[in-house]
PDB file of C-alpha atoms in Angstrom:
ATOM      1  CA  UNK A1431      22.032 -35.528 -45.346  1.00 55.00           C
ATOM      2  CA  UNK A1432      19.541 -33.159 -46.959  1.00 51.00           C
ATOM      3  CA  UNK A1433      18.711 -30.837 -44.052  1.00 55.00           C
ATOM      4  CA  UNK A1434      16.645 -28.523 -46.234  1.00 51.00           C
ATOM      5  CA  UNK A1435      14.289 -31.389 -47.039  1.00 43.00           C
ATOM      6  CA  UNK A1436      14.320 -32.602 -43.441  1.00 49.00           C
ATOM      7  CA  UNK A1437      13.174 -29.240 -42.087  1.00 48.00           C
ATOM      8  CA  UNK A1438      10.685 -28.816 -44.913  1.00 55.00           C
ATOM      9  CA  UNK A1439       8.884 -32.043 -43.991  1.00 49.00           C
ATOM     10  CA  UNK A1440       9.303 -31.522 -40.246  1.00 55.00           C
ATOM     11  CA  UNK A1441      11.881 -34.269 -39.684  1.00 52.00           C
ATOM     12  CA  UNK A1442      14.384 -33.085 -37.079  1.00 52.00           C
ATOM     13  CA  UNK A1443      14.789 -35.786 -34.395  1.00 60.00           C
ATOM     14  CA  UNK A1444      18.057 -34.221 -33.215  1.00 56.00           C
ATOM     15  CA  UNK A1445      15.937 -31.589 -31.474  1.00 64.00           C
ATOM     16  CA  UNK A1446      14.736 -34.342 -29.118  1.00 63.00           C
ATOM     17  CA  UNK A1447      18.076 -34.068 -27.310  1.00 63.00           C
ATOM     18  CA  UNK A1448      16.715 -30.961 -25.596  1.00 74.00           C
ATOM     19  CA  UNK A1449      14.266 -33.167 -23.696  1.00 73.00           C
ATOM     20  CA  UNK A1450      16.823 -35.765 -22.617  1.00 76.00           C
ATOM     21  CA  UNK A1451      18.166 -35.012 -19.160  1.00 84.00           C
ATOM     22  CA  UNK A1452      21.324 -37.088 -19.637  1.00 86.00           C
ATOM     23  CA  UNK A1453      22.261 -35.097 -22.746  1.00 86.00           C
ATOM     24  CA  UNK A1454      21.424 -31.659 -21.341  1.00 91.00           C
ATOM     25  CA  UNK A1455      23.337 -32.427 -18.136  1.00 92.00           C
ATOM     26  CA  UNK A1456      26.393 -33.437 -20.157  1.00 92.00           C
ATOM     27  CA  UNK A1457      26.397 -30.357 -22.396  1.00 93.00           C
ATOM     28  CA  UNK A1458      25.870 -28.203 -19.304  1.00 95.00           C
ATOM     29  CA  UNK A1459      28.919 -29.801 -17.672  1.00 94.00           C
ATOM     30  CA  UNK A1460      30.986 -29.074 -20.765  1.00 95.00           C
ATOM     31  CA  UNK A1461      29.906 -25.425 -20.798  1.00 97.00           C
ATOM     32  CA  UNK A1462      30.577 -25.081 -17.079  1.00 97.00           C
ATOM     33  CA  UNK A1463      34.113 -26.306 -17.684  1.00 95.00           C
ATOM     34  CA  UNK A1464      34.688 -23.546 -20.241  1.00 97.00           C
ATOM     35  CA  UNK A1465      33.221 -20.961 -17.854  1.00 98.00           C
ATOM     36  CA  UNK A1466      35.211 -22.069 -14.819  1.00 96.00           C
ATOM     37  CA  UNK A1467      36.945 -19.178 -13.054  1.00 96.00           C
ATOM     38  CA  UNK A1468      35.282 -16.567 -15.267  1.00 96.00           C
ATOM     39  CA  UNK A1469      32.394 -14.153 -14.855  1.00 96.00           C
ATOM     40  CA  UNK A1470      29.747 -13.480 -17.514  1.00 96.00           C
ATOM     41  CA  UNK A1471      29.753 -12.245 -20.148  1.00 97.00           C
ATOM     42  CA  UNK A1472      32.119 -15.017 -21.179  1.00 98.00           C
ATOM     43  CA  UNK A1473      32.799 -13.694 -24.681  1.00 98.00           C
ATOM     44  CA  UNK A1474      31.816 -14.545 -28.259  1.00 98.00           C
ATOM     45  CA  UNK A1475      30.600 -18.083 -28.971  1.00 98.00           C
ATOM     46  CA  UNK A1476      29.780 -19.609 -32.357  1.00 98.00           C
ATOM     47  CA  UNK A1477      27.150 -22.323 -32.802  1.00 98.00           C
ATOM     48  CA  UNK A1478      27.885 -24.121 -36.086  1.00 98.00           C
ATOM     49  CA  UNK A1479      24.872 -25.590 -37.855  1.00 94.00           C
ATOM     50  CA  UNK A1480      22.667 -24.029 -35.198  1.00 95.00           C
ATOM     51  CA  UNK A1481      19.473 -25.481 -36.668  1.00 92.00           C
ATOM     52  CA  UNK A1482      16.575 -24.206 -34.569  1.00 90.00           C
ATOM     53  CA  UNK A1483      18.995 -22.531 -32.167  1.00 94.00           C
ATOM     54  CA  UNK A1484      18.468 -24.740 -29.117  1.00 93.00           C
ATOM     55  CA  UNK A1485      22.058 -24.850 -27.907  1.00 95.00           C
ATOM     56  CA  UNK A1486      22.974 -21.340 -29.010  1.00 97.00           C
ATOM     57  CA  UNK A1487      20.079 -20.107 -26.887  1.00 97.00           C
ATOM     58  CA  UNK A1488      21.399 -22.137 -23.954  1.00 97.00           C
ATOM     59  CA  UNK A1489      24.808 -20.476 -24.334  1.00 98.00           C
ATOM     60  CA  UNK A1490      23.191 -17.031 -24.546  1.00 98.00           C
ATOM     61  CA  UNK A1491      21.213 -17.714 -21.367  1.00 98.00           C
ATOM     62  CA  UNK A1492      24.431 -18.673 -19.597  1.00 98.00           C
ATOM     63  CA  UNK A1493      26.169 -15.426 -20.531  1.00 98.00           C
ATOM     64  CA  UNK A1494      27.881 -16.097 -23.857  1.00 98.00           C
ATOM     65  CA  UNK A1495      27.610 -13.660 -26.756  1.00 98.00           C
ATOM     66  CA  UNK A1496      26.164 -16.308 -29.051  1.00 98.00           C
ATOM     67  CA  UNK A1497      26.052 -16.348 -32.835  1.00 98.00           C
ATOM     68  CA  UNK A1498      24.334 -19.182 -34.665  1.00 98.00           C
ATOM     69  CA  UNK A1499      25.024 -19.977 -38.303  1.00 98.00           C
ATOM     70  CA  UNK A1500      23.061 -22.263 -40.590  1.00 96.00           C
ATOM     71  CA  UNK A1501      22.369 -22.634 -44.293  1.00 92.00           C
ATOM     72  CA  UNK A1502      18.743 -23.808 -44.019  1.00 91.00           C
ATOM     73  CA  UNK A1503      16.198 -20.989 -44.105  1.00 91.00           C
ATOM     74  CA  UNK A1504      13.464 -23.038 -42.413  1.00 90.00           C
ATOM     75  CA  UNK A1505      15.805 -23.886 -39.560  1.00 89.00           C
ATOM     76  CA  UNK A1506      16.753 -20.234 -39.110  1.00 95.00           C
ATOM     77  CA  UNK A1507      13.068 -19.271 -39.051  1.00 93.00           C
ATOM     78  CA  UNK A1508      12.513 -21.769 -36.240  1.00 91.00           C
ATOM     79  CA  UNK A1509      15.604 -20.443 -34.473  1.00 94.00           C
ATOM     80  CA  UNK A1510      14.388 -16.850 -34.751  1.00 97.00           C
ATOM     81  CA  UNK A1511      11.071 -17.807 -33.156  1.00 96.00           C
ATOM     82  CA  UNK A1512      12.866 -19.641 -30.341  1.00 94.00           C
ATOM     83  CA  UNK A1513      15.220 -16.729 -29.700  1.00 97.00           C
ATOM     84  CA  UNK A1514      12.286 -14.331 -29.403  1.00 98.00           C
ATOM     85  CA  UNK A1515      10.378 -16.692 -27.112  1.00 97.00           C
ATOM     86  CA  UNK A1516      13.451 -17.141 -24.910  1.00 97.00           C
ATOM     87  CA  UNK A1517      14.058 -13.389 -24.726  1.00 98.00           C
ATOM     88  CA  UNK A1518      17.803 -13.741 -25.247  1.00 98.00           C
ATOM     89  CA  UNK A1519      20.280 -11.816 -27.360  1.00 97.00           C
ATOM     90  CA  UNK A1520      21.494 -14.279 -29.987  1.00 98.00           C
ATOM     91  CA  UNK A1521      22.603 -13.344 -33.482  1.00 98.00           C
ATOM     92  CA  UNK A1522      21.524 -15.603 -36.355  1.00 98.00           C
ATOM     93  CA  UNK A1523      23.434 -15.685 -39.647  1.00 98.00           C
ATOM     94  CA  UNK A1524      22.635 -17.518 -42.857  1.00 98.00           C
ATOM     95  CA  UNK A1525      25.873 -19.044 -44.037  1.00 97.00           C
ATOM     96  CA  UNK A1526      27.881 -22.133 -44.849  1.00 97.00           C
ATOM     97  CA  UNK A1527      30.290 -23.535 -42.249  1.00 97.00           C
ATOM     98  CA  UNK A1528      32.824 -23.941 -45.060  1.00 98.00           C
ATOM     99  CA  UNK A1529      32.688 -20.189 -45.842  1.00 98.00           C
ATOM    100  CA  UNK A1530      32.250 -18.489 -42.475  1.00 98.00           C
ATOM    101  CA  UNK A1531      34.269 -15.399 -43.347  1.00 98.00           C
ATOM    102  CA  UNK A1532      32.154 -14.818 -46.426  1.00 98.00           C
ATOM    103  CA  UNK A1533      29.021 -15.120 -44.282  1.00 98.00           C
ATOM    104  CA  UNK A1534      30.288 -12.425 -41.906  1.00 98.00           C
ATOM    105  CA  UNK A1535      29.695 -14.343 -38.683  1.00 98.00           C
ATOM    106  CA  UNK A1536      32.236 -12.318 -36.691  1.00 97.00           C
ATOM    107  CA  UNK A1537      35.604 -13.106 -35.137  1.00 98.00           C
ATOM    108  CA  UNK A1538      37.572 -13.691 -31.921  1.00 98.00           C
ATOM    109  CA  UNK A1539      35.276 -16.497 -30.794  1.00 98.00           C
ATOM    110  CA  UNK A1540      36.320 -18.026 -27.485  1.00 98.00           C
ATOM    111  CA  UNK A1541      34.042 -21.027 -27.829  1.00 98.00           C
ATOM    112  CA  UNK A1542      32.796 -22.954 -30.861  1.00 98.00           C
ATOM    113  CA  UNK A1543      30.003 -25.516 -30.623  1.00 98.00           C
ATOM    114  CA  UNK A1544      29.189 -28.202 -33.185  1.00 97.00           C
ATOM    115  CA  UNK A1545      26.375 -30.562 -32.252  1.00 93.00           C
ATOM    116  CA  UNK A1546      26.439 -32.588 -35.458  1.00 88.00           C
ATOM    117  CA  UNK A1547      27.665 -30.675 -38.504  1.00 93.00           C
ATOM    118  CA  UNK A1548      31.279 -31.736 -39.086  1.00 96.00           C
ATOM    119  CA  UNK A1549      30.599 -35.482 -39.011  1.00 92.00           C
ATOM    120  CA  UNK A1550      28.298 -35.253 -42.043  1.00 90.00           C
ATOM    121  CA  UNK A1551      30.653 -33.302 -44.307  1.00 93.00           C
ATOM    122  CA  UNK A1552      32.886 -34.527 -47.117  1.00 94.00           C
ATOM    123  CA  UNK A1553      36.657 -34.540 -46.629  1.00 95.00           C
ATOM    124  CA  UNK A1554      37.064 -31.307 -48.618  1.00 97.00           C
ATOM    125  CA  UNK A1555      34.249 -29.638 -46.675  1.00 97.00           C
ATOM    126  CA  UNK A1556      35.819 -30.701 -43.383  1.00 97.00           C
ATOM    127  CA  UNK A1557      39.130 -29.150 -44.362  1.00 98.00           C
ATOM    128  CA  UNK A1558      37.351 -25.934 -45.356  1.00 98.00           C
ATOM    129  CA  UNK A1559      35.412 -25.824 -42.097  1.00 98.00           C
ATOM    130  CA  UNK A1560      38.600 -26.319 -40.100  1.00 98.00           C
ATOM    131  CA  UNK A1561      40.310 -23.551 -42.031  1.00 98.00           C
ATOM    132  CA  UNK A1562      37.392 -21.130 -41.608  1.00 98.00           C
ATOM    133  CA  UNK A1563      36.937 -21.783 -37.894  1.00 98.00           C
ATOM    134  CA  UNK A1564      40.656 -21.424 -37.230  1.00 98.00           C
ATOM    135  CA  UNK A1565      40.652 -18.051 -38.970  1.00 98.00           C
ATOM    136  CA  UNK A1566      37.900 -16.640 -36.747  1.00 98.00           C
ATOM    137  CA  UNK A1567      38.700 -17.786 -33.211  1.00 98.00           C
ATOM    138  CA  UNK A1568      40.748 -16.343 -30.380  1.00 97.00           C
ATOM    139  CA  UNK A1569      44.190 -17.773 -29.674  1.00 95.00           C
ATOM    140  CA  UNK A1570      42.940 -19.639 -26.602  1.00 93.00           C
ATOM    141  CA  UNK A1571      39.653 -20.820 -28.114  1.00 97.00           C
ATOM    142  CA  UNK A1572      38.005 -24.138 -27.345  1.00 97.00           C
ATOM    143  CA  UNK A1573      35.640 -26.208 -29.444  1.00 98.00           C
ATOM    144  CA  UNK A1574      33.017 -28.728 -28.338  1.00 97.00           C
ATOM    145  CA  UNK A1575      32.138 -31.161 -31.120  1.00 96.00           C
ATOM    146  CA  UNK A1576      29.627 -33.987 -31.246  1.00 93.00           C
ATOM    147  CA  UNK A1577      30.345 -36.751 -33.749  1.00 92.00           C
ATOM    148  CA  UNK A1578      29.051 -40.218 -34.489  1.00 85.00           C
ATOM    149  CA  UNK A1579      31.458 -43.128 -34.739  1.00 80.00           C
ATOM    150  CA  UNK A1580      32.516 -43.565 -38.406  1.00 76.00           C
ATOM    151  CA  UNK A1581      30.311 -46.012 -40.312  1.00 75.00           C
ATOM    152  CA  UNK A1582      28.471 -46.223 -43.630  1.00 73.00           C
ATOM    153  CA  UNK A1583      24.939 -44.958 -43.110  1.00 59.00           C
ATOM    154  CA  UNK A1584      23.618 -44.109 -46.567  1.00 67.00           C
ATOM    155  CA  UNK A1585      22.275 -40.531 -46.617  1.00 66.00           C
ATOM    156  CA  UNK A1586      22.827 -40.046 -42.882  1.00 68.00           C
ATOM    157  CA  UNK A1587      26.065 -38.648 -41.391  1.00 68.00           C
ATOM    158  CA  UNK A1588      29.005 -41.007 -41.889  1.00 76.00           C
ATOM    159  CA  UNK A1589      30.559 -39.995 -38.591  1.00 86.00           C
ATOM    160  CA  UNK A1590      34.073 -38.890 -37.740  1.00 93.00           C
ATOM    161  CA  UNK A1591      36.941 -40.256 -35.681  1.00 93.00           C
ATOM    162  CA  UNK A1592      39.287 -38.354 -33.427  1.00 94.00           C
ATOM    163  CA  UNK A1593      41.893 -38.603 -36.166  1.00 95.00           C
ATOM    164  CA  UNK A1594      39.481 -37.163 -38.721  1.00 95.00           C
ATOM    165  CA  UNK A1595      38.807 -34.198 -36.462  1.00 96.00           C
ATOM    166  CA  UNK A1596      42.453 -33.491 -35.703  1.00 95.00           C
ATOM    167  CA  UNK A1597      43.358 -33.761 -39.397  1.00 97.00           C
ATOM    168  CA  UNK A1598      40.811 -31.078 -40.296  1.00 98.00           C
ATOM    169  CA  UNK A1599      41.911 -28.808 -37.455  1.00 98.00           C
ATOM    170  CA  UNK A1600      45.709 -28.527 -37.562  1.00 96.00           C
ATOM    171  CA  UNK A1601      46.910 -26.412 -34.686  1.00 94.00           C
ATOM    172  CA  UNK A1602      44.184 -27.794 -32.429  1.00 97.00           C
ATOM    173  CA  UNK A1603      44.397 -30.721 -30.042  1.00 94.00           C
ATOM    174  CA  UNK A1604      41.656 -33.008 -28.799  1.00 93.00           C
ATOM    175  CA  UNK A1605      42.042 -32.720 -25.047  1.00 85.00           C
ATOM    176  CA  UNK A1606      39.013 -34.710 -23.953  1.00 78.00           C
ATOM    177  CA  UNK A1607      36.376 -37.075 -25.284  1.00 77.00           C
ATOM    178  CA  UNK A1608      33.373 -38.835 -23.811  1.00 81.00           C
ATOM    179  CA  UNK A1609      29.821 -40.011 -24.277  1.00 78.00           C
ATOM    180  CA  UNK A1610      27.044 -37.524 -24.968  1.00 72.00           C
ATOM    181  CA  UNK A1611      24.297 -39.208 -22.978  1.00 64.00           C
ATOM    182  CA  UNK A1612      21.893 -39.024 -25.928  1.00 63.00           C
ATOM    183  CA  UNK A1613      19.499 -41.945 -26.288  1.00 68.00           C
ATOM    184  CA  UNK A1614      18.534 -42.399 -29.929  1.00 62.00           C
ATOM    185  CA  UNK A1615      15.193 -44.015 -30.806  1.00 61.00           C
ATOM    186  CA  UNK A1616      15.615 -47.788 -30.831  1.00 60.00           C
ATOM    187  CA  UNK A1617      15.283 -48.240 -34.622  1.00 55.00           C
ATOM    188  CA  UNK A1618      17.980 -45.615 -35.237  1.00 58.00           C
ATOM    189  CA  UNK A1619      20.177 -47.029 -32.494  1.00 57.00           C
ATOM    190  CA  UNK A1620      19.976 -50.550 -33.897  1.00 52.00           C
ATOM    191  CA  UNK A1621      20.315 -49.657 -37.568  1.00 52.00           C
ATOM    192  CA  UNK A1622      22.718 -46.719 -37.476  1.00 57.00           C
ATOM    193  CA  UNK A1623      24.701 -47.346 -34.289  1.00 61.00           C
ATOM    194  CA  UNK A1624      25.596 -43.658 -33.850  1.00 58.00           C
ATOM    195  CA  UNK A1625      27.673 -44.181 -30.672  1.00 73.00           C
ATOM    196  CA  UNK A1626      27.862 -40.406 -30.230  1.00 81.00           C
ATOM    197  CA  UNK A1627      30.929 -38.839 -28.651  1.00 88.00           C
ATOM    198  CA  UNK A1628      31.778 -35.372 -27.402  1.00 93.00           C
ATOM    199  CA  UNK A1629      35.210 -34.093 -28.343  1.00 95.00           C
ATOM    200  CA  UNK A1630      36.806 -31.054 -26.740  1.00 96.00           C
ATOM    201  CA  UNK A1631      39.451 -29.288 -28.827  1.00 97.00           C
ATOM    202  CA  UNK A1632      41.843 -26.644 -27.624  1.00 95.00           C
ATOM    203  CA  UNK A1633      43.594 -24.151 -29.885  1.00 90.00           C
ATOM    204  CA  UNK A1634      47.349 -23.987 -29.687  1.00 73.00           C
TER     205      UNK A1634
END
């Protein structure tokens, strides 16, 4: 999908998830699980394909040292405005998820969040993303990944299965999976059948 064009023309329906209680409750539950038994600050967290920074800001508000990375300048401009409005400390980096070390995003991340980047990548890009993430996380890191069910969808994300995810992240294990609670607009739901799933991966 051409995210540069999408942000240029103002097409970013994925931001609607912020207004859906079922989705925000689910992502909050997932974050609470990672925070269980700990006290803030919880440590470094990386938001892959942060877009306008919605979920990175949520992590920062909860006590994570959040870094958001994206390749789309317009998205990062929106994210910068949101970060300032929210009054949180969140670092924004322009970079490609397949070259995170080159982008200088940081290291020793305890939590990685992907709300829809991996499932739109090519096989080679997925392998590169898995390699880059694995090089920058702590030994006990966890990852929360949203992915559509695999299906041909033209220019939209093709989706990813559990097997696809595990193949791109050797040394990680999917320890949990479940629905996201997101309600797509009816035309998208009927035509694209996203059937979104959350996957939780654990390093080691």
